[in-house]
């Protein structure tokens, strides 16, 4: 694209915004490496005088069970919702039937609803089937309400596979499931990575379902972190260390697979 | 009638082939979504018209009583105001900053991927983590105020209860609550990466000839940008606005962690009110009414958007 501004101004602006964007990370890291004696309002921006891990061990002590809850919740939810989204997306893009477009829209709309509008019945039902305050209850909820987005992402992905490939496989006698297993799944490894990363990040970071469906002992890490941050007695170097611990899994995923994360972001943008 | 029978057999076989299997495969999802989305919404709608405002379910019908009470309450009126200003400024900020940074990154920049990754990084974070960090950065006695004080500024951030301009409308002062700006900064910081990624993809999709031609006309560079490039990005802008709108109308975790309702409800949001009144106060019918209002506000925008997308295909 032709030039709009001179290069040096552009670099200046980009570096300026980069610093702003990195500022919260700076504060999180700097504060969490300080000891309690060292944190104060006035020296917030100063580097720690020495690297001190006490706030991390303190935070880890508090959050370890919750981190474990989050793993137990996010991993199965991600795997199950990927599988369901994939088969749905395959069916709705490669084997269209009468009304399949409407069914897609019907499912897709579920992605936009504010979850507040289903929470009251949801809790009743989850309680009735004995899954209230359990990790399986949370998994069930994430799988169900992940259906629209995973279906959308896989559908958008499969639309790019030419229909002619399906047709020639059909001529060779392959049916719905055979084509899915032997052709679609191998072709959609990237799709699984993209959707998996997207779902894992969202489920790990999710807060509303987590706080409403689970009680204290089953809280995922985000709820525990919010409790830690809301408490008046917990020092803020510990809160910051807790925030880093809670963010580490998704940040690692982003650092190593950022490309796929961005792909997921684009794939999830609605194309009817 | 042998031909007819053959046809019947054929159609029976065809029934279990391809497209019908496809339907059967999708059927469980349709069933689950029907119940967990559509039936549940109906159920919530029913609760919103009931008298269930205590722990024990009381589903006696009271019509629009809960809605009437909400709209006459100071807190909910504040929520509506906050949501309007939050959504407008949030979308403006995310779209504007994302487009601006995307255009800068398009200018053959060295280290483009590094900048892009820095701007997109916050997208992978949880709103709860964002809230924890920004609550300290925008703490009136610390954080950025330590710099600003050197220039004689000392904003109260989320503790500020001023409403600008503060027209008296019903029970509240209408205008932009200054306290919301702190939340806006954190929210824009987190979500700008989204519009940036969308615009980068969009700009990459504009043919080079169009970009070149835009500048050949001898038109002013900025004029060319606004007249030629921007219209090409219109579908993306609509998409970003819609997706950001539903983020802002639902916003909960960030505000809940960072500021809560704030003094005088200056940073309160419908989602927070809904959560507190339903799950802490047991006012189920009131909570359901808030949820239904939130749902309607989102669907007013989402349904026409999706219908338009369908038509275009």
Coordinates of C-alpha atoms in Angstrom, one line a residue:
Chain A
X1 CA 0.0 0.0 0.0
X2 CA 1.3 3.4 -0.9
X3 CA 2.7 5.6 1.8
X4 CA 0.4 7.8 3.9
X5 CA 2.8 9.1 6.5
X6 CA 6.5 9.3 6.7
X7 CA 8.2 6.2 8.1
X8 CA 9.6 7.7 11.2
X9 CA 6.3 9.1 12.4
X10 CA 4.7 5.7 11.8
X11 CA 7.4 3.9 13.9
X12 CA 7.0 6.5 16.6
X13 CA 3.2 6.0 16.8
X14 CA 3.6 2.2 16.7
X15 CA 6.2 2.2 19.4
X16 CA 4.1 4.5 21.5
X17 CA 1.1 2.3 21.3
X18 CA 3.2 -0.8 21.9
X19 CA 4.3 0.7 25.2
X20 CA 0.8 1.4 26.2
X21 CA -0.3 -2.1 25.2
X22 CA 2.6 -3.7 27.2
X23 CA 2.1 -1.5 30.3
X24 CA -0.3 -3.8 32.1
X25 CA 2.1 -6.7 31.6
X26 CA 4.9 -4.6 33.0
X27 CA 2.9 -3.8 36.1
X28 CA 1.8 -7.4 36.6
X29 CA 5.3 -8.7 36.4
X30 CA 7.1 -6.0 38.3
X31 CA 4.6 -6.1 41.2
X32 CA 4.4 -9.8 41.5
X33 CA 8.1 -10.2 41.9
X34 CA 8.1 -7.7 44.8
X35 CA 7.9 -8.7 48.4
X36 CA 5.0 -7.4 50.5
X37 CA 7.2 -4.9 52.2
X38 CA 8.2 -3.5 48.9
X39 CA 4.8 -2.9 47.3
X40 CA 3.4 0.6 47.8
X41 CA 1.2 3.0 45.8
X42 CA 4.0 5.4 45.2
X43 CA 6.6 2.9 43.9
X44 CA 4.3 1.0 41.6
X45 CA 6.5 1.5 38.5
X46 CA 9.8 0.8 40.1
X47 CA 11.6 -2.5 39.4
X48 CA 11.8 -4.9 42.3
X49 CA 15.0 -4.5 44.3
X50 CA 15.4 -8.2 44.1
X51 CA 13.5 -11.0 42.5
X52 CA 11.2 -12.4 45.1
X53 CA 9.0 -15.5 44.5
X54 CA 7.1 -15.3 47.7
X55 CA 4.0 -13.8 46.1
X56 CA 4.0 -16.5 43.5
X57 CA 4.2 -19.3 46.1
X58 CA 1.5 -17.5 48.1
X59 CA -0.8 -17.2 45.1
X60 CA 0.0 -20.8 43.9
X61 CA -1.0 -22.0 47.4
X62 CA -4.4 -20.3 47.0
X63 CA -5.1 -21.0 43.4
X64 CA -3.6 -24.5 42.8
X65 CA -6.9 -26.4 43.3
X66 CA -8.7 -23.9 41.1
X67 CA -6.1 -24.2 38.3
X68 CA -6.6 -27.9 38.5
X69 CA -10.4 -27.4 38.3
X70 CA -9.9 -25.2 35.2
X71 CA -7.8 -27.9 33.5
X72 CA -10.3 -30.6 34.3
X73 CA -13.0 -28.3 32.8
X74 CA -11.3 -26.8 29.8
X75 CA -9.6 -29.8 28.3
X76 CA -12.6 -32.1 28.0
X77 CA -15.0 -29.3 27.0
X78 CA -12.6 -28.2 24.2
X79 CA -12.2 -31.8 22.8
X80 CA -15.9 -32.6 22.9
X81 CA -17.0 -29.3 21.4
X82 CA -14.4 -29.6 18.6
X83 CA -15.7 -33.0 17.6
X84 CA -19.3 -31.9 17.7
X85 CA -18.6 -28.7 15.8
X86 CA -16.6 -30.6 13.2
X87 CA -19.3 -33.1 12.4
X88 CA -22.0 -30.4 12.4
X89 CA -20.0 -28.2 10.2
X90 CA -19.3 -31.0 7.8
X91 CA -23.0 -32.0 7.6
X92 CA -24.2 -28.4 7.1
X93 CA -21.6 -27.5 4.5
X94 CA -21.0 -30.6 2.5
X95 CA -24.4 -32.4 2.7
X96 CA -26.9 -29.7 2.5
X97 CA -30.5 -30.8 2.8
X98 CA -33.8 -29.0 2.6
X99 CA -33.8 -26.3 5.3
X100 CA -30.1 -26.8 6.2
X101 CA -29.4 -23.1 5.8
X102 CA -32.2 -22.3 8.2
X103 CA -31.0 -24.9 10.7
X104 CA -27.6 -23.3 10.6
X105 CA -29.0 -19.9 11.3
X106 CA -31.2 -21.4 14.1
X107 CA -28.0 -22.9 15.7
X108 CA -25.9 -19.8 15.0
X109 CA -28.2 -17.4 16.8
X110 CA -27.4 -19.2 20.0
X111 CA -24.0 -17.6 19.8
X112 CA -25.3 -14.1 20.3
X113 CA -27.7 -14.5 23.2
X114 CA -26.6 -13.0 26.5
X115 CA -26.3 -16.0 28.7
X116 CA -28.2 -14.2 31.4
X117 CA -31.3 -15.0 29.4
X118 CA -30.9 -18.8 30.0
X119 CA -29.2 -18.9 33.3
X120 CA -32.2 -19.2 35.6
X121 CA -33.7 -22.3 33.8
X122 CA -30.2 -23.7 33.2
X123 CA -29.3 -23.8 36.9
X124 CA -32.6 -25.5 37.7
X125 CA -32.0 -28.1 35.0
X126 CA -28.3 -28.6 36.0
X127 CA -29.4 -29.0 39.6
X128 CA -32.2 -31.5 38.7
X129 CA -29.8 -33.7 36.9
X130 CA -27.4 -33.6 39.8
X131 CA -24.6 -31.6 38.1
X132 CA -24.8 -28.4 40.1
X133 CA -21.5 -27.4 41.6
X134 CA -19.6 -30.0 39.6
X135 CA -17.0 -29.9 36.9
X136 CA -19.0 -32.2 34.6
X137 CA -21.8 -29.7 34.9
X138 CA -19.6 -26.9 33.6
X139 CA -18.3 -29.2 30.9
X140 CA -21.8 -29.9 29.7
X141 CA -22.6 -26.2 29.7
X142 CA -19.5 -25.2 27.7
X143 CA -20.1 -28.0 25.2
X144 CA -23.7 -27.0 24.6
X145 CA -23.2 -23.3 24.4
X146 CA -20.0 -23.9 22.3
X147 CA -22.0 -25.6 19.6
X148 CA -22.9 -22.5 17.6
X149 CA -19.4 -21.1 17.4
X150 CA -17.7 -24.4 16.7
X151 CA -20.3 -25.3 14.1
X152 CA -19.8 -21.9 12.5
X153 CA -16.0 -22.1 12.5
X154 CA -15.9 -25.6 11.0
X155 CA -18.5 -24.8 8.5
X156 CA -16.6 -21.8 7.3
X157 CA -13.5 -24.0 7.1
X158 CA -15.2 -26.8 5.2
X159 CA -16.8 -24.5 2.7
X160 CA -13.3 -24.0 1.3
X161 CA -13.0 -27.7 0.5
X162 CA -14.3 -28.1 -3.1
X163 CA -17.6 -30.0 -3.4
X164 CA -16.1 -31.9 -6.4
X165 CA -13.8 -33.8 -4.0
X166 CA -16.8 -35.0 -2.1
X167 CA -18.6 -36.0 -5.3
X168 CA -15.7 -38.0 -6.7
X169 CA -15.4 -39.8 -3.4
X170 CA -19.1 -40.6 -3.6
X171 CA -18.6 -42.0 -7.1
X172 CA -16.0 -44.3 -5.6
X173 CA -18.7 -45.5 -3.3
X174 CA -17.8 -43.7 -0.1
X175 CA -20.6 -42.5 2.1
X176 CA -21.2 -39.7 4.7
X177 CA -19.0 -41.2 7.5
X178 CA -16.4 -42.7 5.2
X179 CA -15.7 -39.4 3.5
X180 CA -15.6 -37.7 6.9
X181 CA -13.1 -40.1 8.4
X182 CA -10.8 -40.7 5.4
X183 CA -10.9 -37.3 3.8
X184 CA -12.4 -34.5 5.8
X185 CA -10.7 -35.2 9.2
X186 CA -7.2 -35.4 7.6
X187 CA -7.8 -32.2 5.7
X188 CA -9.0 -30.3 8.7
X189 CA -6.1 -30.8 11.2
X190 CA -5.5 -27.0 11.0
X191 CA -9.2 -26.5 11.6
X192 CA -9.1 -28.6 14.7
X193 CA -6.0 -26.7 16.0
X194 CA -7.7 -23.3 15.3
X195 CA -11.0 -24.2 16.8
X196 CA -9.4 -26.0 19.7
X197 CA -7.2 -23.1 20.6
X198 CA -10.1 -20.7 20.3
X199 CA -12.4 -22.8 22.5
X200 CA -9.7 -23.6 25.1
X201 CA -8.9 -19.9 25.5
X202 CA -12.6 -18.9 25.8
X203 CA -13.5 -21.6 28.1
X204 CA -10.5 -21.0 30.3
X205 CA -11.2 -17.3 30.5
X206 CA -15.0 -17.7 30.9
X207 CA -16.4 -16.2 34.1
X208 CA -20.3 -16.0 34.2
X209 CA -21.1 -19.8 34.0
X210 CA -18.2 -20.5 36.3
X211 CA -19.4 -18.3 39.1
X212 CA -23.0 -19.3 38.8
X213 CA -22.7 -23.0 38.3
X214 CA -20.0 -23.9 40.8
X215 CA -19.5 -23.2 44.5
X216 CA -16.4 -22.5 46.4
X217 CA -14.6 -25.8 46.2
X218 CA -15.2 -26.3 42.4
X219 CA -14.5 -22.8 41.3
X220 CA -12.3 -22.5 38.1
X221 CA -9.3 -20.3 38.4
X222 CA -10.9 -17.1 37.1
X223 CA -13.6 -17.0 39.8
X224 CA -10.9 -17.8 42.5
X225 CA -8.8 -15.0 41.1
X226 CA -11.7 -12.6 41.2
X227 CA -12.3 -13.6 44.8
X228 CA -8.6 -13.1 45.6
X229 CA -8.7 -9.7 44.0
X230 CA -11.9 -8.6 45.7
X231 CA -10.6 -9.5 49.1
X232 CA -9.3 -6.7 51.2
X233 CA -6.8 -8.8 53.2
X234 CA -4.8 -10.1 50.3
X235 CA -1.8 -8.1 49.4
X236 CA -1.8 -6.9 45.8
X237 CA 1.6 -8.4 44.9
X238 CA -0.2 -11.7 45.5
X239 CA -3.2 -10.6 43.4
X240 CA -0.9 -9.8 40.5
X241 CA 1.0 -13.1 40.8
X242 CA -2.4 -14.8 40.9
X243 CA -3.4 -13.0 37.7
X244 CA -0.2 -14.1 36.0
X245 CA -0.7 -17.7 37.1
X246 CA -4.3 -17.7 35.9
X247 CA -3.3 -16.2 32.5
X248 CA -0.2 -18.4 31.9
X249 CA -2.0 -21.3 30.1
X250 CA -3.7 -19.1 27.5
X251 CA -0.6 -16.8 27.1
X252 CA 1.6 -19.9 26.4
X253 CA -0.9 -21.0 23.8
X254 CA -0.9 -17.6 22.3
X255 CA 2.9 -17.4 22.3
X256 CA 3.4 -20.7 20.5
X257 CA 0.3 -20.8 18.4
X258 CA -0.7 -17.1 18.0
X259 CA -1.0 -17.6 14.2
X260 CA -3.8 -20.1 14.8
X261 CA -5.4 -18.0 17.4
X262 CA -5.7 -15.2 15.0
X263 CA -7.1 -17.5 12.3
X264 CA -9.7 -18.6 14.8
X265 CA -10.6 -15.0 15.5
X266 CA -11.2 -14.4 11.7
X267 CA -12.9 -17.8 11.2
X268 CA -15.4 -17.0 14.0
X269 CA -16.5 -13.7 12.4
X270 CA -19.9 -14.4 11.1
X271 CA -20.3 -15.3 7.5
X272 CA -23.9 -16.4 6.9
Chain B
X1 CA -47.0 -51.6 -10.4
X2 CA -43.5 -52.9 -10.3
X3 CA -42.0 -49.6 -11.3
X4 CA -43.6 -47.9 -8.4
X5 CA -42.2 -50.5 -6.0
X6 CA -38.8 -50.1 -7.4
X7 CA -39.1 -46.4 -6.9
X8 CA -40.2 -46.9 -3.4
X9 CA -37.2 -49.1 -2.7
X10 CA -34.9 -46.6 -4.2
X11 CA -36.3 -43.8 -2.2
X12 CA -36.0 -45.9 1.0
X13 CA -32.4 -46.5 0.2
X14 CA -31.9 -42.9 -0.7
X15 CA -33.4 -42.0 2.7
X16 CA -30.5 -43.5 4.5
X17 CA -28.0 -41.9 2.2
X18 CA -26.0 -38.7 2.3
X19 CA -28.2 -35.7 2.9
X20 CA -30.6 -37.6 5.2
X21 CA -27.7 -39.0 7.3
X22 CA -26.6 -35.4 7.4
X23 CA -29.9 -34.4 8.9
X24 CA -29.8 -37.2 11.4
X25 CA -26.3 -36.2 12.5
X26 CA -27.3 -32.6 13.1
X27 CA -30.6 -33.5 14.8
X28 CA -29.2 -33.9 18.3
X29 CA -27.6 -30.5 18.1
X30 CA -30.9 -29.0 16.9
X31 CA -32.7 -30.7 19.8
X32 CA -30.2 -29.5 22.4
X33 CA -30.1 -25.9 21.0
X34 CA -33.9 -25.9 20.9
X35 CA -34.1 -26.6 24.6
X36 CA -31.1 -24.9 26.0
X37 CA -31.5 -21.8 24.0
X38 CA -35.0 -21.3 22.7
X39 CA -37.1 -23.1 25.4
X40 CA -34.9 -21.6 28.1
X41 CA -35.4 -18.1 26.8
X42 CA -39.2 -18.8 26.8
X43 CA -38.9 -20.0 30.3
X44 CA -36.9 -16.9 31.4
X45 CA -39.6 -14.8 29.6
X46 CA -42.2 -16.5 31.7
X47 CA -40.3 -15.9 34.9
X48 CA -39.9 -12.3 34.0
X49 CA -43.7 -11.9 34.0
X50 CA -44.1 -13.7 37.3
X51 CA -44.0 -12.8 40.9
X52 CA -40.9 -14.9 41.7
X53 CA -38.9 -12.5 43.8
X54 CA -37.9 -14.7 46.7
X55 CA -36.1 -18.0 47.2
X56 CA -39.3 -20.0 46.8
X57 CA -40.6 -20.1 43.2
X58 CA -43.8 -18.2 42.8
X59 CA -44.8 -18.3 39.2
X60 CA -48.1 -16.3 39.6
X61 CA -48.5 -14.0 36.7
X62 CA -48.0 -10.3 37.3
X63 CA -47.7 -9.0 33.7
X64 CA -45.2 -6.3 33.1
X65 CA -44.9 -5.4 36.7
X66 CA -41.2 -6.3 37.0
X67 CA -40.4 -4.3 33.9
X68 CA -42.3 -1.3 35.2
X69 CA -40.4 -1.4 38.5
X70 CA -37.1 -1.7 36.7
X71 CA -37.6 1.2 34.4
X72 CA -38.6 3.4 37.3
X73 CA -35.6 2.4 39.4
X74 CA -32.5 4.6 39.8
X75 CA -30.2 1.7 39.3
X76 CA -31.6 0.4 36.1
X77 CA -31.9 3.9 34.6
X78 CA -28.3 4.4 35.4
X79 CA -27.5 1.0 33.8
X80 CA -29.2 2.0 30.6
X81 CA -27.3 5.3 30.5
X82 CA -24.0 3.5 31.2
X83 CA -24.6 0.9 28.6
X84 CA -25.4 3.5 25.9
X85 CA -22.3 5.5 26.5
X86 CA -20.1 2.5 27.1
X87 CA -21.2 0.8 23.9
X88 CA -20.9 3.9 21.7
X89 CA -17.4 4.9 23.0
X90 CA -16.2 1.3 23.1
X91 CA -17.1 0.6 19.5
X92 CA -15.8 3.9 18.4
X93 CA -12.5 3.2 20.2
X94 CA -12.0 -0.3 19.0
X95 CA -13.0 0.3 15.4
X96 CA -11.0 3.6 15.2
X97 CA -7.9 2.4 16.9
X98 CA -7.9 -1.0 15.2
X99 CA -8.3 0.6 11.7
X100 CA -5.6 3.2 12.5
X101 CA -3.1 0.6 13.6
X102 CA -3.9 -1.7 10.8
X103 CA -3.3 1.0 8.2
X104 CA 0.0 1.9 9.8
X105 CA 1.1 -1.8 9.8
X106 CA 0.2 -2.0 6.1
X107 CA 3.0 0.5 5.3
X108 CA 5.8 -2.0 4.8
X109 CA 6.8 -1.9 8.4
X110 CA 9.8 -3.7 9.7
X111 CA 8.9 -5.9 12.6
X112 CA 5.2 -5.9 11.5
X113 CA 4.6 -9.3 13.1
X114 CA 6.0 -8.1 16.4
X115 CA 3.8 -5.1 16.6
X116 CA 0.8 -7.1 15.5
X117 CA 1.5 -9.7 18.2
X118 CA 1.8 -7.0 20.9
X119 CA -1.5 -5.5 19.9
X120 CA -3.3 -8.8 19.7
X121 CA -1.8 -10.2 22.9
X122 CA -4.5 -8.9 25.2
X123 CA -7.2 -10.8 23.2
X124 CA -5.9 -14.0 24.7
X125 CA -6.3 -12.7 28.2
X126 CA -9.3 -13.1 30.5
X127 CA -11.4 -10.0 31.3
X128 CA -10.8 -10.9 34.9
X129 CA -7.0 -10.6 34.6
X130 CA -7.4 -7.4 32.6
X131 CA -9.6 -6.1 35.4
X132 CA -7.1 -6.9 38.1
X133 CA -4.3 -5.2 36.2
X134 CA -6.1 -2.0 35.2
X135 CA -7.7 -1.5 38.6
X136 CA -4.3 -0.9 39.9
X137 CA -3.0 1.1 36.9
X138 CA -6.0 3.5 37.2
X139 CA -6.1 3.6 40.9
X140 CA -6.4 7.3 41.7
X141 CA -3.5 7.2 44.3
X142 CA -1.1 5.2 42.2
X143 CA -0.5 4.0 38.6
X144 CA -0.7 6.5 35.8
X145 CA -1.6 9.2 38.2
X146 CA 1.9 9.2 39.5
X147 CA 2.9 10.5 36.0
X148 CA -0.1 12.7 35.5
X149 CA 0.4 14.4 38.9
X150 CA 3.7 15.8 37.5
X151 CA 1.6 17.7 35.0
X152 CA -0.9 18.8 37.5
X153 CA -3.6 16.3 36.6
X154 CA -5.1 13.9 39.1
X155 CA -8.2 12.2 37.7
X156 CA -10.3 10.2 40.0
X157 CA -10.8 7.5 37.3
X158 CA -13.5 5.0 38.4
X159 CA -14.1 6.8 41.7
X160 CA -15.3 9.9 39.9
X161 CA -19.1 10.4 40.1
X162 CA -19.4 13.3 37.7
X163 CA -21.8 12.9 34.8
X164 CA -21.2 15.0 31.7
X165 CA -23.3 17.0 30.9
X166 CA -25.6 15.6 33.5
X167 CA -29.1 16.5 32.2
X168 CA -31.8 15.5 34.6
X169 CA -33.7 12.7 32.8
X170 CA -36.3 10.8 34.9
X171 CA -34.5 10.0 38.2
X172 CA -30.9 10.2 36.9
X173 CA -28.4 12.6 35.5
X174 CA -28.0 11.7 31.8
X175 CA -24.6 11.9 30.1
X176 CA -21.2 10.3 30.1
X177 CA -20.2 9.1 33.6
X178 CA -16.6 10.0 33.9
X179 CA -16.0 6.9 36.0
X180 CA -16.7 4.8 32.9
X181 CA -13.7 6.1 31.1
X182 CA -11.4 3.9 33.2
X183 CA -13.4 0.8 32.2
X184 CA -13.5 1.9 28.6
X185 CA -9.7 2.2 28.5
X186 CA -9.3 -1.4 29.8
X187 CA -12.0 -2.7 27.4
X188 CA -10.6 -1.0 24.4
X189 CA -7.1 -2.1 25.3
X190 CA -8.3 -5.7 25.4
X191 CA -10.5 -5.8 22.2
X192 CA -8.6 -3.5 19.8
X193 CA -6.7 -6.6 18.6
X194 CA -9.9 -8.0 17.2
X195 CA -10.6 -5.2 14.9
X196 CA -7.0 -4.9 14.0
X197 CA -6.8 -8.5 12.9
X198 CA -10.0 -8.1 10.9
X199 CA -8.8 -4.9 9.2
X200 CA -5.4 -6.4 8.4
X201 CA -7.1 -9.3 6.7
X202 CA -9.4 -6.9 4.9
X203 CA -6.6 -4.6 3.7
X204 CA -4.7 -7.6 2.5
X205 CA -7.7 -8.6 0.5
X206 CA -7.9 -5.3 -1.4
X207 CA -6.2 -5.8 -4.8
X208 CA -3.0 -3.8 -5.2
X209 CA -4.3 -2.2 -8.4
X210 CA -7.2 -0.5 -6.5
X211 CA -4.8 0.8 -3.9
X212 CA -2.4 2.1 -6.5
X213 CA -5.2 3.6 -8.6
X214 CA -6.5 5.4 -5.6
X215 CA -3.3 7.4 -5.3
X216 CA -2.9 7.9 -9.1
X217 CA -5.8 10.3 -9.4
X218 CA -3.6 12.9 -7.8
X219 CA -6.1 13.1 -5.0
X220 CA -4.8 13.9 -1.6
X221 CA -3.6 10.8 0.1
X222 CA -6.0 10.9 3.0
X223 CA -8.9 11.7 0.7
X224 CA -8.0 8.7 -1.5
X225 CA -7.9 6.6 1.6
X226 CA -11.3 7.7 2.8
X227 CA -12.9 7.7 -0.7
X228 CA -11.5 4.4 -2.1
X229 CA -10.0 2.2 0.6
X230 CA -12.5 2.8 3.4
X231 CA -15.6 1.8 1.3
X232 CA -13.9 -1.5 0.5
X233 CA -13.7 -2.2 4.2
X234 CA -17.3 -1.5 4.8
X235 CA -18.5 -5.1 5.3
X236 CA -15.7 -5.7 7.7
X237 CA -16.6 -2.6 9.7
X238 CA -20.2 -3.8 9.9
X239 CA -19.0 -7.1 11.2
X240 CA -16.7 -5.6 13.8
X241 CA -19.3 -3.2 15.0
X242 CA -21.9 -6.0 15.4
X243 CA -19.5 -8.3 17.3
X244 CA -18.2 -5.5 19.5
X245 CA -21.7 -4.4 20.2
X246 CA -22.7 -7.7 21.5
X247 CA -19.6 -7.7 23.7
X248 CA -20.4 -4.4 25.1
X249 CA -24.1 -5.0 25.7
X250 CA -23.2 -8.2 27.6
X251 CA -20.1 -6.8 29.4
X252 CA -19.9 -8.3 32.9
X253 CA -16.6 -9.8 34.1
X254 CA -14.4 -6.9 33.3
X255 CA -16.6 -4.4 35.1
X256 CA -17.3 -6.8 37.9
X257 CA -13.6 -7.3 38.6
X258 CA -12.4 -3.9 38.0
X259 CA -14.9 -1.5 39.6
X260 CA -18.1 -3.3 40.4
X261 CA -21.2 -1.1 40.4
X262 CA -19.1 2.0 41.4
X263 CA -20.3 4.9 43.6
X264 CA -23.8 6.0 42.6
X265 CA -23.8 3.1 40.1
X266 CA -21.6 5.1 37.7
X267 CA -20.0 1.9 36.4
X268 CA -22.9 -0.4 36.9
X269 CA -24.2 -2.5 33.9
X270 CA -27.3 -4.5 33.3
X271 CA -25.4 -7.8 33.5
X272 CA -24.1 -6.9 37.0
X273 CA -27.5 -5.9 38.2
X274 CA -28.9 -9.1 36.8
X275 CA -26.3 -11.3 38.5
X276 CA -26.6 -9.6 41.8
X277 CA -30.3 -9.3 42.0
X278 CA -30.9 -12.9 40.9
X279 CA -28.1 -14.9 42.5
X280 CA -27.4 -12.8 45.6
X281 CA -30.8 -11.3 46.2
X282 CA -33.1 -14.1 44.9
X283 CA -35.1 -11.6 42.9
X284 CA -35.5 -14.1 40.1
X285 CA -38.3 -12.4 38.3
X286 CA -36.5 -9.1 38.3
X287 CA -33.3 -10.7 37.1
X288 CA -35.2 -12.5 34.3
X289 CA -36.7 -9.1 33.2
X290 CA -33.2 -7.6 32.9
X291 CA -32.1 -10.7 31.0
X292 CA -35.0 -10.4 28.6
X293 CA -34.2 -6.7 28.0
X294 CA -30.6 -7.5 27.3
X295 CA -31.6 -10.2 24.9
X296 CA -34.0 -7.9 23.0
X297 CA -31.4 -5.1 22.8
X298 CA -28.9 -7.6 21.2
X299 CA -31.3 -9.3 18.9
X300 CA -32.5 -5.9 17.5
X301 CA -29.1 -5.7 15.9
X302 CA -28.1 -9.3 15.4
X303 CA -31.2 -10.6 13.6
X304 CA -31.2 -8.0 10.8
X305 CA -27.4 -8.5 10.4
X306 CA -27.7 -12.2 10.0
X307 CA -30.7 -11.9 7.6
X308 CA -28.7 -9.6 5.4
X309 CA -25.7 -11.9 5.4
X310 CA -28.0 -14.7 4.3
X311 CA -29.4 -12.7 1.5
X312 CA -26.0 -11.8 0.2
X313 CA -25.2 -15.5 -0.2

